[in-house]
XYZ file of C-alpha atoms in Angstrom:
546
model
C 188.817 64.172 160.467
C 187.501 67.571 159.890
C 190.794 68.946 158.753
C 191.461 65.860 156.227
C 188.134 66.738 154.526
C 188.342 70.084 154.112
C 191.830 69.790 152.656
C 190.343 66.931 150.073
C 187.293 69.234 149.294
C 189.851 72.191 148.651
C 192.268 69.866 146.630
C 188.418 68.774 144.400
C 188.041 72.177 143.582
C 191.819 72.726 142.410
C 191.477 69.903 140.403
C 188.000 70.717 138.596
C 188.975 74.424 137.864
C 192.241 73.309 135.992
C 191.868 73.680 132.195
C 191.829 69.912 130.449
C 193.111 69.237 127.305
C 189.837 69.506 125.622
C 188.818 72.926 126.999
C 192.734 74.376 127.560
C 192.304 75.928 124.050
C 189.834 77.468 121.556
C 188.805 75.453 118.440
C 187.736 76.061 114.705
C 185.712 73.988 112.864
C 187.367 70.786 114.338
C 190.961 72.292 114.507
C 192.890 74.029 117.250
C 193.001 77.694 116.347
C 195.467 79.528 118.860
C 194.431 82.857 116.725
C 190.518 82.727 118.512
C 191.130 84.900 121.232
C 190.593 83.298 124.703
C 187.732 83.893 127.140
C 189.821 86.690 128.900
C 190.535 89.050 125.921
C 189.055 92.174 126.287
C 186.371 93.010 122.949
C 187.944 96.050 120.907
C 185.078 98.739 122.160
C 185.877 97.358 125.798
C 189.022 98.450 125.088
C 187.948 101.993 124.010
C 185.420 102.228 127.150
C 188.650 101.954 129.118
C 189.877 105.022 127.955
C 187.004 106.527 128.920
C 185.955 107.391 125.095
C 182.477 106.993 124.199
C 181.456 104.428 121.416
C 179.179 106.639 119.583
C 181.357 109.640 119.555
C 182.086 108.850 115.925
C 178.950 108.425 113.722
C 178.249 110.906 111.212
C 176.503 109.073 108.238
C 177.722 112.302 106.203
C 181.292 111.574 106.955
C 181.021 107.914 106.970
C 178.517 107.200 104.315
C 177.580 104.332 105.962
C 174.812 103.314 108.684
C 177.418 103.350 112.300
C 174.862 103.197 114.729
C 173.540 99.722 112.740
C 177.647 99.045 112.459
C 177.665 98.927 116.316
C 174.577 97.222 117.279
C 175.507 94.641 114.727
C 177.312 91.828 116.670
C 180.961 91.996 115.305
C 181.444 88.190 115.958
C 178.182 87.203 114.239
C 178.077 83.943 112.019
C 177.238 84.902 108.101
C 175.474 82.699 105.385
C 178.065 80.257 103.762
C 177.340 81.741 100.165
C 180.101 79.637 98.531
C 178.808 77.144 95.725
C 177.945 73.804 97.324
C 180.609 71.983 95.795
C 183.063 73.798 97.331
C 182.449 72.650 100.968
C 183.936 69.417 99.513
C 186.766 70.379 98.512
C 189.746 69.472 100.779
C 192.875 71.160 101.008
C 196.925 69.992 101.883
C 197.177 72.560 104.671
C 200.630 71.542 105.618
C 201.758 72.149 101.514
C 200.069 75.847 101.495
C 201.965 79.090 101.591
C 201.250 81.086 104.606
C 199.965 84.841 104.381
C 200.239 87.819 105.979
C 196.808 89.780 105.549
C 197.612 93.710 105.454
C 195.195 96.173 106.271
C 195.758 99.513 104.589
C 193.263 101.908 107.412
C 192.110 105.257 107.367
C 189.495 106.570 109.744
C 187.218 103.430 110.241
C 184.292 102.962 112.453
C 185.590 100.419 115.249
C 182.769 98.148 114.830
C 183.611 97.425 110.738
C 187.291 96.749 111.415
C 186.818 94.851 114.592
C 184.121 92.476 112.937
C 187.020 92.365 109.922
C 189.591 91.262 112.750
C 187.267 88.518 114.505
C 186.143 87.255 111.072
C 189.652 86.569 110.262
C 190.830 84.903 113.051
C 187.368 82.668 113.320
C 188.066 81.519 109.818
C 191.282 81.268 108.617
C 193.241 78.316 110.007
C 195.608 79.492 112.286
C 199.048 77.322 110.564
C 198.299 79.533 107.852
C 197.840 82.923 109.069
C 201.319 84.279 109.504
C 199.889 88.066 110.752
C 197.668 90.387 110.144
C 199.815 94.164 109.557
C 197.295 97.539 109.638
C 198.828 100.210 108.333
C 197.115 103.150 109.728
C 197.176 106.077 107.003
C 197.261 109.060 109.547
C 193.815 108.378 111.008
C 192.723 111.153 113.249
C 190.276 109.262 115.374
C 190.228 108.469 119.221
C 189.666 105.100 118.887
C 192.408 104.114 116.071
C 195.174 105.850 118.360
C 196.356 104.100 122.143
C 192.966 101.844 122.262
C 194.108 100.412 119.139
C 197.309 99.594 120.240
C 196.125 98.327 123.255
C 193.466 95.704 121.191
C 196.049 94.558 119.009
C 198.499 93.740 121.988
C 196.196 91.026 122.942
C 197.435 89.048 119.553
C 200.050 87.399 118.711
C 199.370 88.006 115.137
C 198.138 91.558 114.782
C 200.606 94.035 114.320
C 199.722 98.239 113.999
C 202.517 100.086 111.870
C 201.288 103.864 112.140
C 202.606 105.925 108.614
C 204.437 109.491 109.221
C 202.527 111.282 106.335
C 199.614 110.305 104.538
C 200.048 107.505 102.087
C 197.290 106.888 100.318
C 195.967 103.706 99.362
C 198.609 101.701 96.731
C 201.647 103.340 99.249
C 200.186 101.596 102.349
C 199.810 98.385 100.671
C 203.012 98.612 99.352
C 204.406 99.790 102.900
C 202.780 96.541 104.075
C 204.286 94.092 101.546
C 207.809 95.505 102.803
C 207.123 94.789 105.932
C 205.133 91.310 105.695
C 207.405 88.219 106.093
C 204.518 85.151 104.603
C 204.908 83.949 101.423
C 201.671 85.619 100.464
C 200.391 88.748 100.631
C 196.483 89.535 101.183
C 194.858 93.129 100.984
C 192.146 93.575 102.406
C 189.906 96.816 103.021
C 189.327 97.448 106.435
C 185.641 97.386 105.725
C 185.486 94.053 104.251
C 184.454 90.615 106.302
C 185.793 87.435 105.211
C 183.184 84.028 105.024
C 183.798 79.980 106.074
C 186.644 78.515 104.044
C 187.767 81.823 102.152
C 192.132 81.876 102.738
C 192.759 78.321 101.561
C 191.213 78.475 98.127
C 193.460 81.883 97.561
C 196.212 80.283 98.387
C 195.923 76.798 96.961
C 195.534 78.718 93.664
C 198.994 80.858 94.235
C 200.826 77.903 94.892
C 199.512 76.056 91.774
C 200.090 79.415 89.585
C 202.572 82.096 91.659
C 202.133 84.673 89.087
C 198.640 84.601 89.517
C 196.468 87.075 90.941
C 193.793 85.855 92.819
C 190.905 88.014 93.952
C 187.827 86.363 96.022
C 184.282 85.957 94.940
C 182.755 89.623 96.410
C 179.639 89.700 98.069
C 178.646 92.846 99.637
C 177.519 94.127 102.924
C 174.750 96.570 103.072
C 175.997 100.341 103.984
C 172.560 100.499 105.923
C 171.179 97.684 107.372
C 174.216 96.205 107.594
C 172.877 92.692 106.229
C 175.301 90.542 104.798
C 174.033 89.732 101.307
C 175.666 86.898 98.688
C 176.619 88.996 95.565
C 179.289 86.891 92.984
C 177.424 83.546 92.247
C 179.813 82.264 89.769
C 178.295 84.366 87.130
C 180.250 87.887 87.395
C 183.758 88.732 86.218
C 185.658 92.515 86.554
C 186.290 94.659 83.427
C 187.389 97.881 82.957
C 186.053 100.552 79.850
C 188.146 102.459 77.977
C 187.786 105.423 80.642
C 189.850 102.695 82.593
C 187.004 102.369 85.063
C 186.289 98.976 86.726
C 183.284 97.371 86.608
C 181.648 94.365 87.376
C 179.380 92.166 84.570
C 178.397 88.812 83.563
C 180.231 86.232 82.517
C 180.082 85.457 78.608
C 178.552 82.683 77.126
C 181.012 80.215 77.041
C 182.872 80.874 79.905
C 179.693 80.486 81.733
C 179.912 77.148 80.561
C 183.237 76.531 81.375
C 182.487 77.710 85.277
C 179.300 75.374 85.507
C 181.543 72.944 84.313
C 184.006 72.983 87.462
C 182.130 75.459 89.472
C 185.201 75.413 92.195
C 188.081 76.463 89.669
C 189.468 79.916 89.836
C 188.193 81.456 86.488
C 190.345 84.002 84.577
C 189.027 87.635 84.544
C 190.426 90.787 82.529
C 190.502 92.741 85.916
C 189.561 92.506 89.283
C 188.457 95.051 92.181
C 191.176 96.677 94.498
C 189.211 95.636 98.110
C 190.488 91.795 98.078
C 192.943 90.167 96.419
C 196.290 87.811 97.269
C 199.859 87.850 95.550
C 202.612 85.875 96.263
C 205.001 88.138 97.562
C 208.121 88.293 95.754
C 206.048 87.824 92.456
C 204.352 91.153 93.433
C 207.402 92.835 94.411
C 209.328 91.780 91.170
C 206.442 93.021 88.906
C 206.434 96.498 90.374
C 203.708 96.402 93.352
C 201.150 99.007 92.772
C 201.948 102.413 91.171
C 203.088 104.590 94.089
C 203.020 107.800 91.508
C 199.095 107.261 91.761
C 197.259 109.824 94.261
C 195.316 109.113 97.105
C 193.166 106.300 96.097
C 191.466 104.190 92.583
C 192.534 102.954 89.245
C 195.297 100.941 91.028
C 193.147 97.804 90.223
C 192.742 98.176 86.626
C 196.806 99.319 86.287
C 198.101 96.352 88.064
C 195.841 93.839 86.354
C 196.685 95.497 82.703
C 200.342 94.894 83.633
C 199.901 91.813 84.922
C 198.288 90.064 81.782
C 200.787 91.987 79.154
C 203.927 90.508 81.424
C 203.106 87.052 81.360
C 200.979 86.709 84.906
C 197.016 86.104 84.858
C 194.155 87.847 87.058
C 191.927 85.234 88.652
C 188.407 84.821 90.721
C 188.215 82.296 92.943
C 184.651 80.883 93.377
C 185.119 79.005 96.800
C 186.654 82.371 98.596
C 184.382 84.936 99.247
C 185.054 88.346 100.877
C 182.463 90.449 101.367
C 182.659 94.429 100.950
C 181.258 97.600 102.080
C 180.426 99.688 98.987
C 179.951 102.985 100.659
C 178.003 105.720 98.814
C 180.993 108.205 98.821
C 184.569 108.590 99.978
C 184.731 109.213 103.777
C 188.389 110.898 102.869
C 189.148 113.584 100.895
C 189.565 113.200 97.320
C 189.056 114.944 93.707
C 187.767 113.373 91.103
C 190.911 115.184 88.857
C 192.658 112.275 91.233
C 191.360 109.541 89.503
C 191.554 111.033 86.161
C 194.843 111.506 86.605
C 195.655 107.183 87.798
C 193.774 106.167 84.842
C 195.702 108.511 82.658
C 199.062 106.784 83.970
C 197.419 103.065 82.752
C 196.414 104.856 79.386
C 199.958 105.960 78.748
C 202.139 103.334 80.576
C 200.025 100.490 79.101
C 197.962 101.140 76.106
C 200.223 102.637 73.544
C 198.559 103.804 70.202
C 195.051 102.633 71.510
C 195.255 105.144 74.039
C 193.459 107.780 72.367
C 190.505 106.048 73.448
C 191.188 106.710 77.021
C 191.186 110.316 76.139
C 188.154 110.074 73.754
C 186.273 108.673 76.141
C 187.164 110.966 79.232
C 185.128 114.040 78.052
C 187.761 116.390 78.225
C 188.514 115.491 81.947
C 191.848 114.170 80.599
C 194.349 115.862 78.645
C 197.427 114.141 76.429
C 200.111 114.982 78.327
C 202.746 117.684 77.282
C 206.371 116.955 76.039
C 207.652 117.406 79.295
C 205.708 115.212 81.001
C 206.528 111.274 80.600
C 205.474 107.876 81.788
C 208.596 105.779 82.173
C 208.224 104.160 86.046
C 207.147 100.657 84.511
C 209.851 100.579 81.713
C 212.327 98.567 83.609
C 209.808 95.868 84.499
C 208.541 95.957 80.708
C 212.051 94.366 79.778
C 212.410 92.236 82.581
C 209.108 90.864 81.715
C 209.257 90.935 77.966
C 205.747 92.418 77.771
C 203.467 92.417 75.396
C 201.663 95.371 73.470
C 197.812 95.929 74.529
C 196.658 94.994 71.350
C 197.815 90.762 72.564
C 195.509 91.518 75.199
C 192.400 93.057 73.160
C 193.024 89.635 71.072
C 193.511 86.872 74.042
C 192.655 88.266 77.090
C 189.449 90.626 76.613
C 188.081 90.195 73.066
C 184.854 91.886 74.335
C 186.391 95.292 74.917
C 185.092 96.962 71.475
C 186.887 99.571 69.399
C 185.004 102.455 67.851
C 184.678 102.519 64.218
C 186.765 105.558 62.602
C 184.764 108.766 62.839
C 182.674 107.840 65.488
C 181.060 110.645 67.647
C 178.903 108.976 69.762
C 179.697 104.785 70.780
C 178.029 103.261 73.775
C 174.669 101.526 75.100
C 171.783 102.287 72.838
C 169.030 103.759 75.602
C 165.647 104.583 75.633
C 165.546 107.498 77.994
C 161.751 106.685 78.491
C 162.190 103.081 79.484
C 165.477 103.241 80.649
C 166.154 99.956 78.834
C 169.501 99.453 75.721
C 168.394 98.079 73.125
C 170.805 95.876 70.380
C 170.102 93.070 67.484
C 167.792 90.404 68.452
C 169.179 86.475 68.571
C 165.798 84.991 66.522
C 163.793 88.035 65.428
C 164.004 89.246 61.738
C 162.207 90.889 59.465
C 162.880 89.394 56.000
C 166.754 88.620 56.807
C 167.314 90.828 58.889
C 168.086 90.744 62.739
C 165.916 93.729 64.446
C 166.660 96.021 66.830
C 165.149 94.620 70.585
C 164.623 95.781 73.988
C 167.815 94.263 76.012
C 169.082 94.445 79.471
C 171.730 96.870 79.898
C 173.843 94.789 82.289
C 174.549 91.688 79.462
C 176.792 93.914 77.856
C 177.637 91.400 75.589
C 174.262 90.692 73.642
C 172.955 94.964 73.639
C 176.035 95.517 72.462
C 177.339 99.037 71.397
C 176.279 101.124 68.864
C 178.554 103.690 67.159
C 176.863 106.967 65.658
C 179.508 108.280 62.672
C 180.102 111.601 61.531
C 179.146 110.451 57.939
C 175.217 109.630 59.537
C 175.751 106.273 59.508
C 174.401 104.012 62.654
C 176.248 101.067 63.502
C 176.328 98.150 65.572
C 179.111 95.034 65.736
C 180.882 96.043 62.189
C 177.053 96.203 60.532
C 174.624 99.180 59.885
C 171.578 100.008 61.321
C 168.588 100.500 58.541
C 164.984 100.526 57.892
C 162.807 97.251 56.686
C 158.917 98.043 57.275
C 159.781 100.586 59.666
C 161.411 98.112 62.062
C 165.244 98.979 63.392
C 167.428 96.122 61.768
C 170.906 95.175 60.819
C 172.442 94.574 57.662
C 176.142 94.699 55.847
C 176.993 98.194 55.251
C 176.286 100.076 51.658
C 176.683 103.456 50.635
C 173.696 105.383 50.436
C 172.699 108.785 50.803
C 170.298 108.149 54.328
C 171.574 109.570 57.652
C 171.435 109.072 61.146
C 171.518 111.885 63.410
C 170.688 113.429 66.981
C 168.078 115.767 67.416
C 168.234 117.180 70.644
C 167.065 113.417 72.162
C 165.555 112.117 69.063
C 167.168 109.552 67.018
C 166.125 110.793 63.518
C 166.845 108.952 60.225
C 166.918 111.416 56.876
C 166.317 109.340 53.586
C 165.090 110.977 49.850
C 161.464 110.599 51.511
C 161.561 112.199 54.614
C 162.794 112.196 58.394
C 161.469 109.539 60.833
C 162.216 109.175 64.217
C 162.803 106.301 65.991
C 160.320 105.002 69.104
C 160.473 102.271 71.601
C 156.557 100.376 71.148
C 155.547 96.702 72.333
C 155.144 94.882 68.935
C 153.953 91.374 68.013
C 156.868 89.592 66.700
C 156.887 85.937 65.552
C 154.245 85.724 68.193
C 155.301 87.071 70.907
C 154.917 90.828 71.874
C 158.519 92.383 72.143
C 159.373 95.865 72.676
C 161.498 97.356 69.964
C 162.595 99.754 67.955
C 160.313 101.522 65.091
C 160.418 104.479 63.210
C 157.587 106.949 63.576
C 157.051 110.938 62.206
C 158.765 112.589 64.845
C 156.503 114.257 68.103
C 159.123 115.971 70.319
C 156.493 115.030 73.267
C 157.090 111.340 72.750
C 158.959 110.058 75.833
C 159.864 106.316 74.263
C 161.335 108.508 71.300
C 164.085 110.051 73.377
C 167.292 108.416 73.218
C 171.232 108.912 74.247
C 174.402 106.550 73.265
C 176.109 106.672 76.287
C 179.042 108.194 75.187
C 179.537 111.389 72.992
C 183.634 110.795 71.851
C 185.958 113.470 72.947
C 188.515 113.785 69.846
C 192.196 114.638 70.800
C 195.135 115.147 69.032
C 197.345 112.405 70.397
């Protein structure tokens, strides 16, 4: 009797410690996910203790330029703020009819904590049928922990695969490396600082399979360098741009296509560029348009490039409101890199791409970039302009990015109009006049499209969106352009105005204006101790023979 209930007691236990159908298995939201590791996978810094390497070995802020310490106390499976518009939670998606991706990883030097909260993030929220592997292509990193405890993390995955580079490639050669060697129909790049929210692959690639020569990057928030907080950043209101230095930047959306986003707040919106840290391609569409430009060095521009070319050959750039990504912006470059680098990759767009409009490029590049010298030529991308049929820049200035302004002829300075003691632009005003005549108003630098920019010409005159800039009861306002013998001109800061009676200079002063006190722009006699009468135009124009 003894022995018959020991051996059912034993057999009670067997059964109870077997793994049911419910447990067997980790879930996401709902849905098996065989990607979430299981209970016995070893966390990426256990991995690195093995090895007997300390986890703090590697934290220089100075080499870094971000907070590690706060990196690794910061849990790197933690749950982050769905910062998605509402509507999007709604939306459902035809898994089974989506293209699957292969996420590649371009990695140089990163803290362990950043890239292993990247890793977990993706695997917690991308559904698993969709998620054909994850490739890093290490770029030569000389760190402990990215060398046999990284291969010894990513073992532990199906999906994860570690291809180590022979020579330093530089950022558009590794993602290029890892197109070649992804198999899914879509390819997502990802910086290996970034950390992807609830819901953010299926929107990307919903979009490419509606639209496969579309370029879709996510909404961006941002993760602070510091604290380490993750902070919602896009809120259906931003868009990417690039100057005619060819640097990115991110501003608001216009007017109307404000409207048309508020309208269906969970449609991918167009967008004249986007930002290099997130963005998906279908694969063979990004092969057969050329990739990224491999003869760029080291590292930026590559974003503005491939979204140029992709808009003059017939494809479209696109944010997606219902993915978000979010991104370290680190203060500095924790690689080496010259700034004569990035000259040189926006001086490849300027040529490739913006034929006789790219003597902007070099006016606005301060003598950083030089035309280049009969010798030298720009002919990598001529093959895919005939396959492509594209078109000149100047379709794009007209359909794509009407907001991108050209500087009058014999401009020398065209930019932001700023008040150096305020710090504030200032442009035309939407109700305020004096007489007719729309006055010059305190703006916010940021709307670029309401401050405007104003072009100061070599013949004295000061204008502003195809008008000039005169004086009506002393007030700054616009009106059509006449001859006249008045001038504009700098004065060391001061913005001075020469007429038959005089020189005035102009001052920033809080002024009572159709009742309401505004701060705008006046002429005064000039006081070279006047802080609101110092101004700059943000750019003085570097003329080249092109």
């Amino acid at each position: 009797m003894f022995v018959l209930s020991w051996a059912l007691l034993l057999l009670w236990i067997y059964i109870t410690n077997q793994p049911t159908q419910a447990n067997s298995k980790q879930t996401f939201e709902g849905k098996e996910n065989v990607n979430e590791p299981p209970n016995s996978r070893k966390s990426y810094s256990a991995v690195i203790q093995e090895f007997s390497l300390s986890l703090y070995a590697d934290t220089d802020p100075n080499r870094f330029h971000l907070n590690v310490n706060k990196s690794h106390m910061t849990s790197v499976t933690r749950d982050v703020q769905d910062t998605r518009p509402s509507q999007c939670a709604a939306v459902q998606y035809e898994i089974a009819s989506l293209p699957v991706a292969s996420i590649v990883i371009p990695l140089h030097n990163e803290p362990w904590s950043t890239l292993e909260r990247l890793i977990n993030s993706i695997l917690k929220r991308s559904p698993p049928q969709l998620l054909k592997e994850i490739i890093i292509i290490d770029d030569m990193s000389d760190l402990d922990h990215l060398g046999d405890p990284l291969n010894r993390y990513a073992e532990q995955f199906d999906v994860l695969k570690i291809h180590r580079a022979l020579e330093r490639l530089g950022t558009m050669k590794a993602r290029v490396l890892g197109t070649q060697l992804a198999k899914g129909d879509v390819v997502v790049f990802l910086d290996s600082h970034t950390e992807v929210n609830v819901g953010w692959l299926e929107p990307l690639l919903h979009e490419i399979s509606k639209h496969n020569t579309a370029i879709v990057q996510p909404s961006i928030d941002v993760v602070d360098p510091d604290t380490f907080q993750y902070r919602q950043y896009f809120k259906n209101n931003l868009r990417g741009h690039f100057k005619w230095s060819m640097g990115f930047e991110y501003v608001p959306l216009t007017v109307k296509q404000k409207a048309e986003v508020v309208a269906e707040p969970t449609k991918a919106f167009n967008t004249p560029a986007i930002v290099g840290c997130a963005f998906a391609v279908n694969r063979k569409y990004f092969q057969d348009i050329g990739g990224l430009d491999t003869g760029m060095r080291t590292w930026g521009g590559e974003d503005v490039e491939l979204s140029v070319r992709v808009w003059l050959c017939g494809g479209s750039m696109k944010i997606s409101p219902c993915s978000h990504v979010a991104h370290i912006h680190k203060s500095a470059h924790p690689f080496k890199m010259d700034y004569s680098d990035l000259v040189y990759n926006n001086r490849r767009t300027a040529e490739m791409w913006l034929g006789n409009y790219r003597k902007y490029f070099y006016y606005f590049n301060a003598g950083f970039a030089k035309p280049p010298g009969p010798s030298e030529t720009f002919s990598e991308m001529d093959e895919i302009k005939k396959k492509f049929k594209c078109k000149d820049f100047d379709w794009l200035l007209k359909n794509v990015y009407t907001e991108l302004e050209i500087p009058p002829e014999g401009s020398e300075y065209f930019g932001h109009l700023r008040n150096l003691g305020s710090g504030f632009c200032f442009g035309p005003s939407d109700s305020s006049v004096v007489g007719s005549f729309p006055i010059i108003t305190q703006g916010d630098c940021f709307i670029y499209y309401k401050v405007r920019n104003f072009a100061l010409l070599k013949n004295g005159l000061l204008m502003v969106d195809g008008k000039c800039v005169y004086i009506e009861q002393n007030f700054l306002v616009i009106s059509p352009c006449s001859k006249g013998i008045s001038k504009w001109s700098f004065k060391g800061k001061q913005l001075v105005y020469k007429d038959i009676f005089g020189s005035k200079c102009a001052v920033q002063v809080p002024k009572v204006v159709d009742s309401t006190e505004k701060q705008v722009a006046m002429m005064i006699p000039c006081d070279s101790s006047n802080r609101a009468a110092e101004w700059e135009i943000t750019n003085k124009l570097y003329k080249v023979d092109i």
